[in-house]
PDB file of C-alpha atoms in Angstrom:
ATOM      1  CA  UNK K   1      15.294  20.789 -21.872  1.00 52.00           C
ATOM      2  CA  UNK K   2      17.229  23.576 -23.373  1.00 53.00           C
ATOM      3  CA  UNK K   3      19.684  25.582 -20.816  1.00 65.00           C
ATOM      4  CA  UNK K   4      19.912  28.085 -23.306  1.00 73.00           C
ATOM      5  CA  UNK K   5      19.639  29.960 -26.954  1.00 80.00           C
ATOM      6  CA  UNK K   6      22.368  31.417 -29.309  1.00 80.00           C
ATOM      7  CA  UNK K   7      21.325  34.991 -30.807  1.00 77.00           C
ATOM      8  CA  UNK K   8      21.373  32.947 -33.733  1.00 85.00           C
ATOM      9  CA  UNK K   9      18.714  30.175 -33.010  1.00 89.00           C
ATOM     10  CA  UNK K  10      16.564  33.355 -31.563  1.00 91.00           C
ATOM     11  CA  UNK K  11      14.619  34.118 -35.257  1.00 92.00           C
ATOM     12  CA  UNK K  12      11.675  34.334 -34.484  1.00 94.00           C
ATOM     13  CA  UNK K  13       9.696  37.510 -33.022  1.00 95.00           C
ATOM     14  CA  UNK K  14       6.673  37.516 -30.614  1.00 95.00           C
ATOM     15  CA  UNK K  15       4.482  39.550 -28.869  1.00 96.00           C
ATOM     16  CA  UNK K  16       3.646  39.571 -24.971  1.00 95.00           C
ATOM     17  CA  UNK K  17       0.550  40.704 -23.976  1.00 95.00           C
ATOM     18  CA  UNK K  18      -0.308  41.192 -20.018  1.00 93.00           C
ATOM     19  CA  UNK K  19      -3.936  41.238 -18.594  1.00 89.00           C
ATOM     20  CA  UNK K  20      -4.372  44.338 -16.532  1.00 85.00           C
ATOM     21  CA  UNK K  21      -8.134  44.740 -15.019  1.00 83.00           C
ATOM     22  CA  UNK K  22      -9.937  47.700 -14.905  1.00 83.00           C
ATOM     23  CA  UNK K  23     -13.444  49.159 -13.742  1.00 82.00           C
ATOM     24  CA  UNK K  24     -15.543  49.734 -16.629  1.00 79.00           C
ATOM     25  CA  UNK K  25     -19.047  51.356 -16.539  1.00 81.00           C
ATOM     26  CA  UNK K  26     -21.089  50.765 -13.373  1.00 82.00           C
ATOM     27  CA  UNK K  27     -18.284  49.476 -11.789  1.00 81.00           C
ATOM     28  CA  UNK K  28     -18.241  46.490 -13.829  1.00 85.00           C
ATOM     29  CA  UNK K  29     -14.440  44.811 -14.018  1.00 85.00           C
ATOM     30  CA  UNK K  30     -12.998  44.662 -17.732  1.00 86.00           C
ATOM     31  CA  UNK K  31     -10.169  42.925 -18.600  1.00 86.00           C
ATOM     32  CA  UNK K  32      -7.604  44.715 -20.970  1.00 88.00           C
ATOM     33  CA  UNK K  33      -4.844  43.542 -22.628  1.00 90.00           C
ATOM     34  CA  UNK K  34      -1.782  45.920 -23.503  1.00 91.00           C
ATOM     35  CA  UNK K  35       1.605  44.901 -24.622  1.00 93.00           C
ATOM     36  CA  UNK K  36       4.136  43.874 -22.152  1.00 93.00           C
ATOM     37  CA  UNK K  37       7.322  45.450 -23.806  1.00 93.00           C
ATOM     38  CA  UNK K  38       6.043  47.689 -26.551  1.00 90.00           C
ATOM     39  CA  UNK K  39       7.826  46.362 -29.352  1.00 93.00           C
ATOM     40  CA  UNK K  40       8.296  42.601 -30.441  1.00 94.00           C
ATOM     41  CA  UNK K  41      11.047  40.298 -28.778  1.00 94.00           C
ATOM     42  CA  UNK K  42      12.945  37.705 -30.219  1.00 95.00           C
ATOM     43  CA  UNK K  43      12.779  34.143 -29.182  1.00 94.00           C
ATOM     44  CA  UNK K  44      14.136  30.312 -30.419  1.00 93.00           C
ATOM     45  CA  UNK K  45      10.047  28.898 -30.673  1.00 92.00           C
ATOM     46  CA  UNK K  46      10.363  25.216 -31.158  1.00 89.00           C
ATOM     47  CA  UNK K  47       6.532  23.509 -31.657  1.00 87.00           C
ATOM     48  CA  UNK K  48       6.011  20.064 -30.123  1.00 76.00           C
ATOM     49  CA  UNK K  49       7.886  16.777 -31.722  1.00 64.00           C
ATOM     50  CA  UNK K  50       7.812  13.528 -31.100  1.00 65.00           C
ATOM     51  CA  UNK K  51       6.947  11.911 -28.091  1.00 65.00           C
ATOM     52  CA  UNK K  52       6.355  15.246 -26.358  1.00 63.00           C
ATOM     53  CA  UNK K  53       3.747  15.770 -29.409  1.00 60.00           C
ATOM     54  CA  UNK K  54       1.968  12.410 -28.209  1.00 57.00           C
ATOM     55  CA  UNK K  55       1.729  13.105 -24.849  1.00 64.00           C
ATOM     56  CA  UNK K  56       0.103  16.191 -25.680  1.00 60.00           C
ATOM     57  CA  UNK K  57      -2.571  14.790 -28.030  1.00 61.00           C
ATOM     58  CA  UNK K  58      -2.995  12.294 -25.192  1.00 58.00           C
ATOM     59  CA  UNK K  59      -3.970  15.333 -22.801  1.00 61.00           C
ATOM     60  CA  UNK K  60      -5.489  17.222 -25.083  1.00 66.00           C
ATOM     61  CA  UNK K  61      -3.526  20.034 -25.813  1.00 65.00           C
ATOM     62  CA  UNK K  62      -3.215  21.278 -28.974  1.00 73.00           C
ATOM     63  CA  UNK K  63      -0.556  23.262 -30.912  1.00 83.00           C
ATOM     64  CA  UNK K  64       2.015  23.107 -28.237  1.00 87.00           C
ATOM     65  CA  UNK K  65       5.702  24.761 -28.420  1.00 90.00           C
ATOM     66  CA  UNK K  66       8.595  25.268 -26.278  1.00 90.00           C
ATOM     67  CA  UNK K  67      10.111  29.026 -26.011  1.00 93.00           C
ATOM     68  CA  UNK K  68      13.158  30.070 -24.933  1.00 94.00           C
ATOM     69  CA  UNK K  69      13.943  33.599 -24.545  1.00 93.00           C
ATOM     70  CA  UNK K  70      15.692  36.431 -22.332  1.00 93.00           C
ATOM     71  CA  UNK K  71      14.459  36.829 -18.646  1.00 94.00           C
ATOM     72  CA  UNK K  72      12.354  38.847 -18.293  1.00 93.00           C
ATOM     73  CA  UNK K  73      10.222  39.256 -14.636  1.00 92.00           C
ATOM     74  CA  UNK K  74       7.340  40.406 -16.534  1.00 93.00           C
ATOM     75  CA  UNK K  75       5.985  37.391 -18.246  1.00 93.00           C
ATOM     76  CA  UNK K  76       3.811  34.763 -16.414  1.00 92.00           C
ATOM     77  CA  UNK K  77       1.089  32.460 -16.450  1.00 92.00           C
ATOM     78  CA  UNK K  78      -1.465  34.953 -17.398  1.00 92.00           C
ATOM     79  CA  UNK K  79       0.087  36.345 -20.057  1.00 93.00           C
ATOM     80  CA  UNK K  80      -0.921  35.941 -23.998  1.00 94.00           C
ATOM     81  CA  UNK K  81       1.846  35.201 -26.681  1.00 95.00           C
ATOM     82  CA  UNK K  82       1.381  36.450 -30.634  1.00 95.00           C
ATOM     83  CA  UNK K  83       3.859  34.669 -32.736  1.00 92.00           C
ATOM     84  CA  UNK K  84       5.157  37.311 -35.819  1.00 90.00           C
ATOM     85  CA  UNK K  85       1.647  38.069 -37.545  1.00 84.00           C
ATOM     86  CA  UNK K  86      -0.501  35.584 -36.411  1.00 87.00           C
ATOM     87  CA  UNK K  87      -3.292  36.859 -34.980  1.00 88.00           C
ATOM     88  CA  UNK K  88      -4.259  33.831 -33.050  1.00 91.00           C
ATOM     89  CA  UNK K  89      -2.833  34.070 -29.464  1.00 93.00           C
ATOM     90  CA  UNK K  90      -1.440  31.179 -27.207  1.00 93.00           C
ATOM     91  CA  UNK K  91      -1.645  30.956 -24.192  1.00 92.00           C
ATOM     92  CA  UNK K  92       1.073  29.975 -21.520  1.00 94.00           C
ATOM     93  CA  UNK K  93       1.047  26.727 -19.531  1.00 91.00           C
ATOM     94  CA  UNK K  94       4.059  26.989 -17.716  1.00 92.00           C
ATOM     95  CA  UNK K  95       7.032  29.657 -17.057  1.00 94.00           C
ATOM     96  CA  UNK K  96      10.906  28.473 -16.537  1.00 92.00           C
ATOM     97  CA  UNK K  97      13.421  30.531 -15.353  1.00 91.00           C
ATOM     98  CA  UNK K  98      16.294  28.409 -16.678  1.00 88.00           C
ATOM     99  CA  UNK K  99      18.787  27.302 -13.723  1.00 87.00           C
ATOM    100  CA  UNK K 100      17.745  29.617 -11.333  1.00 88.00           C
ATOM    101  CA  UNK K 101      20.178  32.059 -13.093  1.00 89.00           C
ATOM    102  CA  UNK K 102      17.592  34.992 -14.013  1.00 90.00           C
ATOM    103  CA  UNK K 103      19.192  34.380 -18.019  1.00 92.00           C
ATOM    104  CA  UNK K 104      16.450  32.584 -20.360  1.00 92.00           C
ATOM    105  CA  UNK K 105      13.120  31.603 -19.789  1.00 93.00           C
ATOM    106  CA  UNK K 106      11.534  28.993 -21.111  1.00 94.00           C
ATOM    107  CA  UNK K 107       7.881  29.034 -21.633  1.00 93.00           C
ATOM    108  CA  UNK K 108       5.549  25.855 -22.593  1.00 92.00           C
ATOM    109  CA  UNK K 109       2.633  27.130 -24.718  1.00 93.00           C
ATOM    110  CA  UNK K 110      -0.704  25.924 -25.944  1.00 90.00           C
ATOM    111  CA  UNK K 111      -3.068  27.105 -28.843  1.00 88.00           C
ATOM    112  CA  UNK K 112      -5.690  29.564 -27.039  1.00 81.00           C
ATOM    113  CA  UNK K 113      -9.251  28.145 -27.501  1.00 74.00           C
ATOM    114  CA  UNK K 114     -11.830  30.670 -27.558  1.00 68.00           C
ATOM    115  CA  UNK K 115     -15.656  29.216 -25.570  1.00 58.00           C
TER     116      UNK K 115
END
C-alpha cells in the first residue's frame, strides 16, 4: 500500500463522475451522471501486477488499478472514473482515505461491464 504520491508520480488525469437521481417523466427515477469537479484531476494510476493481478483473475475482476490521489470528500463507491480519453468508465470497488489523515485517497478500481 502506498501512503502517498509525489506531484511527480501524479501524470495521469481522470475524470469523476457522481450519480445524482432525478424524476423523469411520469415520475419515473433517472439516473444522471455529471462531473464531480468540473475539470480533470490528476492522479498516480498504477493497473494490477503480479500477485495482486492473480488474485484478481481468480475473482474475476478484470482490468483492475490502484489510484492514489488528493482527498477529496466527494468521491465514493458510487462514483464512475474516466481515465484521460478513454471513454470506457471504471467503476470503484473500494475508497481509502490514506492514514486517517484526510491527504490522499486511494481508490481500487475495476473495468465497468455493461449487462
Amino acid at each position: 500500500m502506498a501512503s502517498y504520491a509525489l506531484t511527480g508520480e501524479m501524470k495521469t488525469k481522470i475524470t469523476i463522475k457522481g450519480k445524482t437521481e432525478t424524476q423523469g417523466p411520469g415520475g419515473y427515477p433517472r439516473e444522471t451522471w455529471s462531473d464531480l469537479f468540473g475539470e480533470k484531476v490528476w492522479c498516480k494510476w498504477v493497473n494490477a501486477y503480479g500477485q495482486e493481478l492473480f488474485e484478481g483473475l481468480r475473482l474475476d475482476l478484470k482490468e483492475t488499478a490502484t489510484i492514489t490521489m488528493r482527498y477529496s470528500d466527494k468521491v465514493n463507491p458510487k462514483c464512475e472514473i474516466y481515465r484521460e480519453d478513454d471513454s470506457k468508465p471504471y467503476e470503484v470497488i473500494s475508497v481509502n482515505d490514506i492514514l486517517d489523515k484526510h491527504q490522499f485517497l486511494e481508490i481500487k478500481v475495476k473495468r465497468k461491464v455493461t449487462a
